[in-house]
Amino acid sequence: MSGHRLNVHGGNIYETSKDYGIRQEEILDYSVNINPLGVPENVRNIIISNIDNIANYPDNECSSLKSGVSRYLNIPESKIIIGNGASEIISLFFDVIRPKRICIPAPTFVEYADTAKCFGIEVNYFKLNEEEDFKLDLNSLLSYIDDGIDALVLCNPNNPTSKLIKNDELLELIKYTYSKNIYIMLDEAFIELTERSNNNSMVAALNEYNNLFIVRAYTKLFALPGLRLGYGLGDESIIKKMWERKLPWSVNTFANCLGDIFTIESDYLLRTTKWITEEKKWFYNELCKQKKFKAFEPSTNFILLKILDEGLNAAILKDKLLLKGILIRDASNFVFLNNKFIRLAIRDRESNLKLLNALIEVL
Amino acid sequence: MSGHRLNVHGGNIYETSKDYGIRQEEILDYSVNINPLGVPENVRNIIISNIDNIANYPDNECSSLKSGVSRYLNIPESKIIIGNGASEIISLFFDVIRPKRICIPAPTFVEYADTAKCFGIEVNYFKLNEEEDFKLDLNSLLSYIDDGIDALVLCNPNNPTSKLIKNDELLELIKYTYSKNIYIMLDEAFIELTERSNNNSMVAALNEYNNLFIVRAYTKLFALPGLRLGYGLGDESIIKKMWERKLPWSVNTFANCLGDIFTIESDYLLRTTKWITEEKKWFYNELCKQKKFKAFEPSTNFILLKILDEGLNAAILKDKLLLKGILIRDASNFVFLNNKFIRLAIRDRESNLKLLNALIEVL
C-alpha cells in the first residue's frame, strides 16, 4: 500500500481535475461504476429535511437501516451489519475472522488484498484466464483452494471483468468450502446492476451456510459514494462480533435516514434494471465494432476492454480522452492485467454516444 | 465491551425516545456536550449546495480539510490526519503505535480504554482523587508512569470531570515522557469550549516533541456529531502511517466541504468563547446553591455533580428528569465513579433555567 492507497482507484476526479487543469464538473467520468440514473430525488429531500439532525449523534445501532435491509432482502436483523461503505464491512470481515491465508480470484477489486495486508493476511491469487474471457473455472478453483486456505474472496459480478458466476456454481462453491471450514466473502456490490438483479444474489444461502458472508452497498446502486453506506450479511455470531469491533458512529446521520430507501425507490430499482438490460447490450455491441479493441462481454454496468493496437496503451488512451474531458480507468494495475487494459463505465445513452465518438476521434 | 458498545455513552436519544415513549424532538438533551449555539448557518448552506456531490467519491486525501486545519492552527499539512470523528483518530493512534501497556488517568472518556482493548492493549488506570476535586496531581502521575508504560492518554479538559491541566504542567509531562520514549495521546476535543480556547492547546509543542499526538474534532465545537469529522496532529512519520492504515473514504462528501469552516465561522468561534465564559460561571454558581449536590467547578461545557442526598442516586434522578423531558448523563459507569455521580451539559440560558427548575421540582 502506498501513502494514500486510493490514488489508483477509479473515480479520483479531484486529482484528475488538479493534474489536468479541468474543472471537476466538466469531467465525464467513465472511471467509476455508479448508477447513471443518479442520486434519487427522495435522497435529496431526506438530506435537506434532516440537516438539523446533524446536531445529534447518529444512531450507532443503525436500527432503521437494519430494519430496511431486513425487509428488502427478507433476512433477520441479527444477520445484518451496517458500515461506512463496503470498505468498513470488508475490513470488519478480516478483523473478526482473522484468516491466515486467503484465496482471491484475480484480476479483481484491489481493496480485498490491500485490506488483507493491513491485517497481515497472506494473499494467494487464483488466476482468471484471459483466454477464457476471465470466466471462473469452478473445477480449477475447487482444486486450488483445497490447500490451507482459510477464506475465499469473490466479487460477483466481478470488477473489473464484469463477469457473473451463476447461482448453481456459487452454491457448489459454498457447499464445498462449508465442508472444509473455509469462509467465503462474497462481494455483491453490483448485484442490483445485473439483469436479474437480486435473483443473482446468494442471500438465500445464508440460512443454511454459516461460512458465507455477503458484502453489499448503497454506493453503486443509488449513486451515493459520497454518503458512505454499506452493509454485510452473515452468521449471527460473526455479525455480533462485527458490531463489537466496529468504529463507533461510523455511519453518519444522513446515511442513517435511508432506512426506507428500497421501498420508496422501488420505481428507481425497476428503472435501473430496465436501463442496464438495454444499455449494456447496446454499448457492448457498439464497442465490438471498434476493431482496435477486444471488448469482454459485460454482466453489469462496466466493460473491460483490451487494446489491440500495438502503438497504443491504456495510459496514452487515458491522456488522449482526458483532453476531451473524459476520464477512463487505466486497468493496468489490476493483478494479471497489463498496460493494454482499460475499464469503461456504462452510462446513459447520451454519454455513451459521446464516449464512442471520442474514441473514434482519438484512434 | 458489550454488544453495541455505545449504549452507555451520553447522547443516545434514539434509545431513550424508544424506552420512555418520548418524541426525540421533545427531549432536552443534557447528556451530550455539544455547543448550544447549534449547527452554524454556513454549514447548512454548504450541505445543501453540495448535495449533488454525493454522486462522487469523497476526496480520500481530504485536501481541503487538511489545508483548513493547517491555516487554523498554523501547522504543516504533513502533521495532520483527518478521520471519521475523533473515534477513527483514536483507533488509528493505537493501530499505528501499538503500545503494549498504556496509562489512563480516570475517571475519563470510556472510549480510550474500549478501543485499546480492541487492540489487546493493557490499560492501567491512574486514579484522579475526588478529595482533590479530580485534579491531576502531576508528581504522582510522573512517578506512576515511570514503570513499563508505552503511552499516556490524557483528555484535556477532561470528560467527565471538566478539569483542565495547565500548559506548563502539560509541557513538563510531555518533556518527561519524551525523555522516556513514551507517547502521549492528548484529546483536545473540548479545547475551543474553554475560556482561553486554543491558548489552552499544546499544538505548539508538536514542533519539538515527536511523542505528542493530539486528537481534535469538529463535533463538539460546531455541534456536528452527526456529520462525523475529527482530526489528529502529530509527527510526520506517524501521520503518514495513519493515512496508510485509514479506512478508505471514511470522511464523507459533506464533511469534506468544511475546509474553510474556521475562517468563515470566525464570528461563531468568538461567540462560543463569550458564551462559555459567561454561562459556565453562572450555571456553576446556580448549581452550587442546590444543597443536595456537590458541583465540581467546570473548565468547559459540562459539569460533574455528586448527589449528596442519601435517598437519591443517578438512575433515580435520571428517571425523574426524563418524566420532565430532560435527559441527563448517569455518570456511574465511569471508572472510579459510582451511582452518586451525574454529568450535565452547559447549554443556553433558557435551557439551563429549565433544567434548574426541573431539578428543584424533582428534589
XYZ file of C-alpha atoms in Angstrom:
726
model
C 0.000 0.000 0.000
C 1.301 3.406 -0.929
C 0.905 6.626 1.033
C -2.668 7.347 0.095
C -3.764 3.980 -1.047
C -6.642 5.006 -3.276
C -4.886 7.042 -5.927
C -5.013 4.028 -8.175
C -8.775 3.519 -7.943
C -11.244 4.880 -10.398
C -13.243 7.960 -9.591
C -10.492 10.259 -8.385
C -11.804 13.302 -10.177
C -10.222 15.599 -7.562
C -6.694 14.640 -8.502
C -7.518 14.467 -12.200
C -9.051 17.904 -12.038
C -5.909 19.275 -10.397
C -3.416 17.425 -12.606
C -5.097 18.209 -15.921
C -6.482 21.632 -15.093
C -10.037 20.594 -15.962
C -12.932 21.714 -13.792
C -14.466 18.806 -11.869
C -17.958 19.370 -13.217
C -16.648 19.266 -16.791
C -15.224 15.760 -16.460
C -17.341 12.956 -17.926
C -16.332 10.201 -15.536
C -16.124 6.725 -17.098
C -13.688 5.527 -14.439
C -16.254 4.991 -11.708
C -19.116 2.493 -11.877
C -22.165 4.090 -10.351
C -25.765 4.107 -11.473
C -26.188 6.818 -14.165
C -29.794 7.363 -13.055
C -28.073 9.471 -10.409
C -28.965 10.284 -6.813
C -32.687 9.521 -6.328
C -34.758 12.647 -5.742
C -36.038 11.271 -2.425
C -32.478 11.109 -1.109
C -32.021 14.826 -1.731
C -35.239 15.574 0.115
C -34.317 13.307 3.014
C -30.953 15.034 3.407
C -32.454 18.523 3.340
C -35.176 17.665 5.831
C -32.656 16.085 8.230
C -29.997 18.796 8.278
C -30.875 19.798 11.843
C -30.277 16.221 12.959
C -26.521 16.507 12.409
C -26.534 18.196 15.827
C -27.320 14.748 17.292
C -25.058 11.716 17.380
C -26.100 9.234 14.697
C -27.933 6.101 15.808
C -24.943 3.827 16.388
C -27.112 0.731 16.082
C -28.444 1.864 12.688
C -31.861 0.492 13.688
C -33.754 1.999 10.796
C -31.209 0.843 8.197
C -31.139 -2.678 9.639
C -34.912 -2.811 9.509
C -34.938 -1.588 5.894
C -32.364 -4.140 4.712
C -34.231 -6.851 6.619
C -37.455 -6.075 4.752
C -35.695 -5.605 1.397
C -33.923 -8.971 1.437
C -36.182 -10.899 3.825
C -33.372 -11.611 6.257
C -33.358 -11.279 10.075
C -31.791 -8.124 11.524
C -29.433 -10.290 13.569
C -27.684 -11.243 10.327
C -27.046 -7.606 9.277
C -24.108 -5.269 9.920
C -24.173 -1.672 8.650
C -20.966 0.246 7.912
C -19.141 3.200 6.389
C -19.277 1.904 2.810
C -18.322 -1.602 1.729
C -14.795 -0.664 2.868
C -15.661 -0.848 6.558
C -17.547 -4.108 6.004
C -14.574 -5.742 4.229
C -12.242 -4.534 6.966
C -14.555 -5.909 9.688
C -14.686 -9.295 7.949
C -10.913 -9.680 8.119
C -10.767 -8.185 11.615
C -13.303 -10.663 13.016
C -12.410 -13.792 11.005
C -8.618 -13.249 11.076
C -7.810 -15.767 8.347
C -4.125 -16.648 7.960
C -4.274 -17.213 4.234
C -6.953 -16.235 1.733
C -7.588 -17.010 -1.908
C -8.634 -14.233 -4.298
C -9.509 -14.984 -7.928
C -7.934 -12.137 -9.911
C -7.957 -9.700 -11.637
C -10.387 -8.209 -9.116
C -11.058 -5.177 -6.903
C -7.714 -4.240 -5.276
C -9.164 -3.402 -1.872
C -9.583 -7.019 -0.723
C -5.845 -7.632 -0.934
C -4.913 -4.165 0.355
C -7.116 -4.584 3.414
C -5.977 -8.181 3.992
C -2.368 -6.998 4.001
C -3.231 -4.427 6.714
C -4.144 -7.417 8.891
C -1.019 -9.380 7.968
C -3.027 -11.923 5.967
C -1.265 -13.898 3.215
C -2.960 -13.464 -0.159
C -2.950 -16.219 -2.798
C -4.210 -15.137 -6.198
C -6.101 -17.627 -8.349
C -5.634 -16.571 -11.958
C -8.692 -15.914 -14.113
C -7.564 -16.581 -17.676
C -7.870 -14.058 -20.453
C -8.189 -16.949 -22.912
C -11.394 -17.961 -21.129
C -12.657 -14.374 -21.149
C -11.796 -14.182 -17.407
C -14.651 -16.547 -16.554
C -14.205 -18.500 -13.341
C -13.352 -22.171 -13.927
C -15.079 -23.789 -10.979
C -13.215 -27.082 -11.019
C -9.793 -25.459 -11.159
C -10.726 -23.188 -8.276
C -12.046 -26.092 -6.208
C -8.788 -27.955 -6.529
C -6.754 -24.795 -5.888
C -8.449 -23.828 -2.626
C -8.105 -27.312 -1.200
C -4.753 -26.409 0.327
C -4.516 -24.448 3.555
C -6.837 -21.602 2.619
C -8.988 -20.105 5.437
C -11.167 -17.850 3.338
C -12.134 -17.298 -0.270
C -12.913 -13.798 -1.531
C -15.231 -13.459 -4.521
C -16.606 -10.405 -6.262
C -19.817 -11.193 -8.137
C -20.238 -9.739 -10.693
C -16.500 -9.261 -10.725
C -14.711 -5.936 -11.001
C -13.091 -5.203 -13.499
C -14.027 -8.202 -15.683
C -17.816 -7.700 -15.354
C -18.273 -11.491 -15.267
C -21.011 -13.125 -13.242
C -20.781 -16.505 -11.554
C -24.067 -18.384 -11.790
C -26.083 -19.293 -8.710
C -25.634 -23.057 -9.064
C -21.861 -22.748 -9.401
C -21.734 -20.432 -6.402
C -23.822 -22.855 -4.381
C -21.420 -25.653 -5.209
C -18.528 -23.443 -4.061
C -20.321 -22.507 -0.849
C -21.143 -26.146 -0.068
C -17.595 -27.264 -0.772
C -15.990 -24.538 1.352
C -18.547 -25.179 4.098
C -17.467 -28.807 4.225
C -13.828 -27.674 4.512
C -14.453 -24.964 7.155
C -13.441 -22.216 4.744
C -15.172 -18.844 4.845
C -16.451 -17.138 1.708
C -16.629 -13.364 1.498
C -18.887 -12.668 -1.473
C -18.956 -9.041 -2.618
C -22.298 -8.296 -4.288
C -21.791 -4.525 -4.576
C -23.011 -4.586 -8.211
C -25.692 -7.275 -7.938
C -28.682 -4.949 -8.473
C -26.934 -3.645 -11.573
C -27.213 -7.023 -13.298
C -30.186 -8.040 -15.448
C -31.602 -10.465 -12.882
C -30.806 -8.108 -10.009
C -31.266 -9.831 -6.622
C -32.061 -13.117 -8.360
C -28.316 -13.358 -8.901
C -27.688 -12.938 -5.183
C -26.793 -15.740 -2.775
C -28.664 -14.166 0.152
C -30.945 -17.225 0.416
C -27.919 -19.450 1.096
C -27.198 -17.548 4.336
C -29.866 -19.586 6.125
C -28.027 -22.819 5.564
C -24.325 -21.971 5.317
C -22.717 -20.055 8.170
C -19.409 -19.825 6.300
C -20.954 -17.367 3.843
C -20.576 -13.611 4.333
C -22.030 -11.191 1.783
C -20.838 -7.599 1.248
C -23.319 -5.107 -0.186
C -23.539 -1.328 -0.568
C -25.874 1.518 -1.408
C -22.980 3.171 -3.239
C -23.238 1.844 -6.789
C -26.959 1.159 -6.858
C -28.125 4.580 -5.687
C -25.133 6.610 -6.947
C -24.173 7.596 -3.390
C -20.433 7.045 -2.977
C -20.137 10.344 -1.115
C -22.563 9.338 1.627
C -20.655 6.214 2.784
C -23.127 3.401 3.295
C -22.555 -0.317 3.011
C -23.744 -3.464 4.746
C -22.812 -7.059 5.367
C -24.899 -10.209 5.768
C -23.757 -13.274 7.624
C -23.994 -15.658 10.506
C -25.324 -14.134 13.756
C -22.178 -14.876 15.750
C -19.943 -13.144 13.185
C -22.316 -10.196 12.872
C -22.381 -9.769 16.668
C -18.587 -9.631 16.795
C -18.557 -7.097 13.967
C -20.893 -4.763 15.862
C -18.494 -5.027 18.806
C -15.395 -4.223 16.740
C -16.965 -1.558 14.564
C -15.786 2.050 14.655
C -18.388 3.883 16.803
C -20.822 6.153 14.916
C -19.083 5.485 11.595
C -22.396 5.748 9.719
C -23.398 9.404 9.590
C -26.818 10.940 10.284
C -27.848 11.314 6.633
C -26.938 7.720 5.774
C -28.934 6.641 8.835
C -32.041 8.279 7.359
C -32.152 5.959 4.327
C -33.849 3.013 6.048
C -36.880 3.114 3.758
C -34.977 3.768 0.542
C -35.624 0.350 -1.019
C -39.352 0.791 -0.534
C -39.730 4.420 -1.532
C -37.410 3.991 -4.509
C -38.934 0.760 -5.844
C -39.555 2.507 -9.157
C -35.891 3.598 -9.313
C -34.936 -0.064 -8.860
C -37.187 -1.082 -11.760
C -35.829 1.685 -13.990
C -32.298 0.581 -13.081
C -32.966 -2.985 -14.226
C -34.548 -1.735 -17.438
C -31.604 0.568 -18.167
C -28.859 -1.984 -17.508
C -30.625 -4.656 -19.563
C -30.870 -2.393 -22.605
C -27.776 -0.238 -22.400
C -25.286 -2.976 -21.532
C -26.164 -4.907 -24.669
C -26.201 -1.848 -26.935
C -22.938 -0.380 -25.616
C -21.147 -3.744 -25.828
C -22.277 -4.224 -29.430
C -21.102 -0.739 -30.357
C -17.720 -1.325 -28.718
C -17.365 -4.650 -30.542
C -17.461 -2.690 -33.798
C -14.240 -0.915 -32.803
C -11.551 -3.113 -34.308
C -8.773 -1.670 -32.176
C -10.267 -3.287 -29.037
C -11.418 -6.586 -27.742
C -14.455 -5.977 -25.520
C -15.215 -8.614 -22.879
C -18.965 -9.158 -22.662
C -20.284 -7.477 -19.512
C -22.879 -8.660 -16.977
C -23.048 -5.380 -15.094
C -22.507 -1.642 -15.526
C -18.897 -1.635 -16.724
C -16.884 -3.201 -19.531
C -13.315 -4.444 -19.623
C -11.510 -3.728 -22.885
C -8.169 -4.836 -24.273
C -6.369 -2.505 -26.640
C -5.280 -4.462 -29.726
C -3.474 -1.573 -31.453
C 0.291 -2.097 -30.993
C 1.113 1.589 -30.791
C -1.423 2.331 -28.090
C -1.645 1.623 -24.375
C -4.009 2.444 -21.509
C -2.043 5.450 -20.238
C -1.833 7.050 -23.682
C -5.518 6.454 -24.384
C -6.448 7.856 -20.966
C -4.452 11.011 -21.671
C -5.985 11.434 -25.111
C -9.529 11.071 -23.786
C -8.869 13.452 -20.903
C -8.089 16.151 -23.438
C -11.701 15.624 -24.495
C -12.879 15.804 -20.891
C -13.454 12.050 -20.488
C -11.886 10.114 -17.632
C -11.449 6.356 -18.108
C -9.990 3.712 -15.822
C -6.489 2.600 -16.768
C -6.803 -1.043 -15.678
C -3.108 -1.892 -15.934
C -2.609 -2.024 -12.157
C -5.055 -4.893 -11.624
C -3.235 -8.133 -10.815
C -2.717 -10.222 -14.016
C -3.675 -7.342 -16.327
C -1.213 -5.114 -18.149
C -0.972 -1.737 -19.839
C -3.301 -2.845 -22.643
C -6.420 -2.955 -20.449
C -8.973 -0.261 -19.720
C -12.323 -0.319 -17.933
C -15.288 1.770 -19.018
C -18.421 2.500 -17.052
C -21.760 2.078 -18.808
C -23.693 5.295 -18.524
C -26.770 6.857 -20.111
C -27.142 6.692 -23.895
C -26.196 10.337 -24.479
C -22.921 9.991 -22.553
C -22.155 6.637 -24.116
C -22.521 8.156 -27.580
C -20.118 10.940 -26.567
C -17.611 8.371 -25.409
C -17.925 6.306 -28.590
C -17.412 9.406 -30.735
C -14.429 10.478 -28.666
C -12.917 7.008 -29.052
C -13.309 7.143 -32.833
C -11.727 10.598 -32.932
C -8.659 9.746 -30.877
C -7.930 6.425 -32.572
C -17.100 -4.310 25.562
C -20.715 -5.277 25.277
C -22.725 -5.969 22.115
C -23.296 -2.420 20.999
C -20.646 -0.659 22.936
C -22.121 2.820 22.950
C -25.332 2.297 24.856
C -23.603 3.678 27.936
C -22.490 6.941 26.316
C -24.388 10.158 26.558
C -26.471 11.365 23.694
C -28.407 8.223 22.884
C -31.714 9.996 22.361
C -32.853 7.245 19.949
C -32.914 4.589 22.635
C -34.251 6.985 25.257
C -37.006 8.038 22.920
C -37.979 4.393 22.363
C -37.648 3.306 26.002
C -39.546 6.226 27.508
C -42.033 6.839 24.729
C -40.963 10.477 24.339
C -40.597 12.004 20.899
C -36.947 12.723 20.040
C -37.520 16.378 19.345
C -39.167 16.835 22.743
C -36.109 15.673 24.679
C -33.945 18.418 26.178
C -30.603 16.646 25.993
C -28.218 17.415 28.872
C -26.359 14.138 28.383
C -24.324 15.222 25.382
C -21.747 18.036 25.411
C -22.063 19.946 22.196
C -22.044 23.667 21.505
C -25.559 25.058 22.208
C -25.037 27.735 19.546
C -26.014 24.867 17.254
C -25.049 24.000 13.708
C -23.611 27.146 12.071
C -25.841 28.507 9.307
C -22.995 28.256 6.781
C -22.800 24.504 7.365
C -26.441 24.102 6.371
C -25.849 26.082 3.200
C -22.708 24.129 2.356
C -24.566 20.827 2.716
C -27.485 21.947 0.554
C -25.254 23.305 -2.186
C -23.177 20.106 -2.261
C -25.952 17.516 -2.371
C -25.180 16.624 -5.988
C -21.610 15.842 -4.996
C -22.636 12.717 -3.082
C -22.680 11.074 -6.511
C -18.864 11.359 -6.450
C -16.448 9.527 -4.168
C -15.244 11.845 -1.410
C -11.713 13.210 -1.655
C -9.864 10.448 0.194
C -6.920 12.746 0.892
C -9.203 15.355 2.475
C -7.061 18.065 0.841
C -9.374 20.939 1.611
C -9.829 19.921 5.252
C -6.087 19.470 5.747
C -5.472 22.898 4.270
C -8.116 24.444 6.548
C -6.729 22.877 9.734
C -3.231 23.873 8.651
C -4.248 27.525 8.385
C -6.376 27.430 11.541
C -3.626 26.078 13.796
C -0.548 27.147 11.833
C 0.731 23.617 11.450
C 2.089 21.859 8.325
C -0.336 19.596 6.447
C 2.125 16.730 6.827
C 1.314 16.689 10.546
C -2.455 16.339 10.009
C -4.708 13.261 9.709
C -8.440 13.634 9.061
C -10.933 10.967 10.157
C -14.486 9.823 10.800
C -14.848 11.643 14.118
C -12.339 11.530 16.961
C -13.209 7.801 17.163
C -11.321 6.932 13.986
C -8.371 9.097 15.081
C -8.133 7.357 18.476
C -8.365 3.963 16.786
C -5.627 4.905 14.284
C -3.339 6.043 17.108
C -3.485 2.628 18.766
C -3.318 0.824 15.422
C -0.147 2.619 14.349
C 1.649 2.959 17.719
C 0.632 -0.493 19.039
C 1.571 0.183 22.666
C 1.660 -2.863 24.946
C 0.554 -1.023 28.044
C -0.984 2.415 28.416
C -1.781 4.667 31.354
C -5.130 6.475 31.519
C -5.906 8.930 34.325
C -9.528 8.227 35.263
C -12.436 8.848 35.502
C -12.320 9.778 31.835
C -13.950 9.151 28.431
C -14.569 5.394 28.181
C -13.645 5.099 24.518
C -9.866 5.207 25.070
C -9.968 2.012 27.112
C -12.625 0.358 24.938
C -10.603 0.994 21.790
C -7.325 -0.033 23.442
C -8.895 -3.342 24.455
C -9.885 -3.961 20.805
C -6.159 -3.915 20.058
C -5.261 -6.143 23.006
C -3.569 -3.283 24.846
C -3.273 -3.487 28.642
C -4.853 -0.491 30.369
C -3.541 0.864 33.682
C -5.803 3.445 35.306
C -4.219 6.271 37.312
C -6.806 7.395 39.853
C -7.869 11.044 39.933
C -8.985 11.674 43.509
C -12.390 13.015 44.403
C -10.832 14.606 47.510
C -8.687 16.733 45.189
C -11.698 17.603 43.039
C -10.381 15.165 40.402
C -7.479 17.483 39.574
C -4.419 15.781 38.130
C -1.529 15.543 40.605
C 1.438 15.877 38.287
C 4.077 14.457 40.612
C 2.067 11.368 41.449
C 1.434 10.742 37.770
C 5.109 11.200 36.890
C 6.149 8.564 39.387
C 3.309 6.249 38.320
C 4.120 6.231 34.612
C 7.786 5.518 35.226
C 7.164 1.789 35.022
C 6.763 -0.009 31.728
C 4.159 2.303 30.189
C 4.356 2.849 26.391
C 1.757 5.575 26.080
C -0.151 8.006 28.250
C -3.693 9.020 27.321
C -4.946 12.402 28.519
C -8.217 14.195 27.909
C -7.866 17.947 28.357
C -10.199 19.364 29.526
C -11.182 16.001 30.927
C -14.520 14.311 30.408
C -16.492 13.926 32.740
C -14.621 15.966 35.396
C -14.383 19.155 33.288
C -10.907 19.786 34.722
C -8.170 21.443 32.705
C -4.462 20.711 33.009
C -2.400 23.884 32.637
C 0.028 24.352 29.764
C 3.150 24.387 31.935
C 2.177 21.148 33.662
C 1.396 19.529 30.338
C 4.737 20.656 28.951
C 6.508 19.082 31.895
C 4.615 15.842 31.230
C 5.432 15.927 27.544
C 9.132 16.558 28.221
C 9.306 13.795 30.777
C 7.550 11.224 28.582
C 9.684 12.323 25.615
C 12.825 11.556 27.621
C 11.403 8.115 28.434
C 10.214 7.294 24.877
C 6.591 7.276 25.966
C 3.876 8.527 23.628
C 1.200 10.961 24.774
C -2.226 10.939 23.154
C -3.795 14.241 24.200
C -7.508 14.559 23.434
C -8.401 18.234 22.976
C -11.959 17.652 21.716
C -13.297 20.369 24.064
C -10.385 22.829 23.911
C -12.252 25.570 21.999
C -15.012 25.307 24.586
C -12.707 26.572 27.351
C -12.298 30.254 28.198
C -8.824 30.527 26.685
C -9.789 28.364 23.717
C -6.727 27.386 21.648
C -4.432 29.100 24.137
C -5.007 26.026 26.284
C -3.869 23.766 23.438
C -0.464 22.093 23.223
C -0.324 22.331 19.416
C 2.841 24.456 19.604
C 4.667 21.613 21.372
C 4.268 19.378 18.298
C 7.240 21.093 16.666
C 9.612 19.943 19.347
C 8.206 16.690 20.746
C 7.503 13.852 18.333
C 5.998 11.723 21.113
C 2.976 14.036 21.259
C -0.209 13.212 19.352
C -3.255 15.472 19.642
C -6.852 14.396 18.949
C -9.331 17.082 17.888
C -12.810 17.179 16.383
C -15.368 19.434 14.754
C -18.054 17.563 16.689
C -18.371 19.475 19.959
C -17.242 22.875 18.715
C -19.617 23.144 15.751
C -22.394 20.896 17.113
C -21.875 18.381 14.295
C -21.752 14.897 15.836
C -23.932 13.551 13.025
C -21.500 14.567 10.293
C -18.506 12.573 11.632
C -15.416 14.737 11.410
C -12.313 14.631 13.560
C -8.595 15.128 13.104
C -5.268 14.287 14.633
C -1.991 16.176 14.842
C 1.380 14.539 15.271
C 4.785 13.630 13.978
C 5.024 13.255 10.171
C 6.079 9.610 10.295
C 3.116 8.651 12.487
C 0.690 10.685 10.387
C 1.963 9.022 7.209
C 1.335 5.562 8.670
C -2.135 6.634 9.751
C -3.057 7.697 6.214
C -1.890 4.265 5.055
C -3.944 2.372 7.639
C -7.037 4.536 7.482
C -10.379 3.186 6.294
C -10.702 4.409 2.668
C -13.175 7.273 2.073
C -14.266 7.251 5.728
C -14.824 11.037 5.650
C -17.996 11.728 3.666
C -18.562 14.343 0.966
C -20.318 16.880 3.218
C -17.624 16.713 5.894
C -15.059 17.198 3.123
C -16.695 20.503 2.205
C -15.924 22.146 5.571
C -12.313 23.083 4.803
C -12.942 26.805 5.259
C -15.185 26.498 8.307
C -12.725 28.030 10.797
C -12.366 31.103 8.605
C -15.975 31.626 7.594
C -17.210 30.918 11.117
C -14.693 33.111 12.959
C -17.590 35.015 14.492
C -19.159 31.754 15.705
C -15.854 30.953 17.411
C -15.861 34.325 19.180
C -19.485 33.930 20.255
C -18.635 30.458 21.554
C -15.849 31.813 23.771
C -18.113 34.577 25.060
C -20.925 32.121 25.831
C -18.767 29.562 27.652
C -17.030 32.246 29.703
C -20.311 33.673 30.959
C -22.604 30.661 31.160
C -20.158 28.257 32.774
C -19.673 30.578 35.740
C -23.365 31.404 36.101
C -24.587 27.806 35.816
C -21.948 26.551 38.252
C -22.925 29.195 40.812
C -26.590 28.316 40.469
C -25.854 24.606 40.900
C -23.742 25.349 43.979
C -26.890 26.755 45.597
C -28.505 23.303 45.390
C -27.606 21.744 48.715
C -28.362 18.202 47.585
C -25.356 18.246 45.247
C -21.690 18.932 45.209
C -20.810 20.601 41.919
C -17.216 20.276 40.694
C -16.074 23.571 39.176
C -16.026 23.206 35.372
C -13.489 24.465 32.821
C -15.562 23.549 29.805
C -19.150 22.984 28.674
C -20.205 20.304 31.166
C -20.328 19.880 34.922
C -19.786 16.828 37.088
C -22.109 16.634 40.084
C -22.200 14.353 43.108
C -25.580 13.636 44.675
C -25.315 14.181 48.450
C -28.893 13.128 49.269
C -28.783 9.620 50.755
C -32.103 8.519 49.287
C -31.229 9.537 45.742
C -28.954 8.116 43.063
C -28.094 8.882 39.448
C -30.519 6.352 37.940
C -33.457 7.601 40.007
C -32.689 11.239 39.232
C -32.311 10.434 35.533
C -35.732 8.751 35.513
C -37.381 11.636 37.360
C -35.948 14.218 34.965
C -36.912 12.189 31.933
C -40.537 12.423 33.020
C -39.995 16.156 32.539
C -38.420 15.584 29.125
C -34.824 16.172 30.258
C -32.086 13.624 29.577
C -29.009 13.711 31.832
C -25.880 11.582 31.873
C -25.830 8.961 34.609
C -22.062 9.002 35.272
C -21.962 5.888 37.414
C -20.278 3.763 34.758
C -17.143 5.914 34.579
C -14.175 4.141 36.195
C -13.772 5.275 39.851
C -17.193 6.959 39.943
C -20.333 5.417 41.424
C -24.105 5.728 41.321
C -23.981 9.135 43.011
C -22.473 10.938 40.020
C -24.185 12.689 37.136
C -22.866 14.891 34.340
C -24.758 17.878 32.961
C -24.097 19.731 29.747
C -23.997 23.510 29.882
C -26.454 24.883 27.367
C -28.092 28.226 26.593
C -29.529 30.279 29.467
C -33.146 29.420 28.688
C -32.499 25.670 28.733
C -30.295 25.942 31.810
C -33.095 27.703 33.678
C -35.481 24.917 32.659
C -33.061 22.333 33.986
C -32.573 24.195 37.269
C -36.336 24.477 37.769
C -36.829 20.812 36.949
C -34.118 19.884 39.465
C -35.834 21.921 42.178
C -39.177 20.322 41.384
C -37.978 16.714 41.472
C -35.865 17.063 44.619
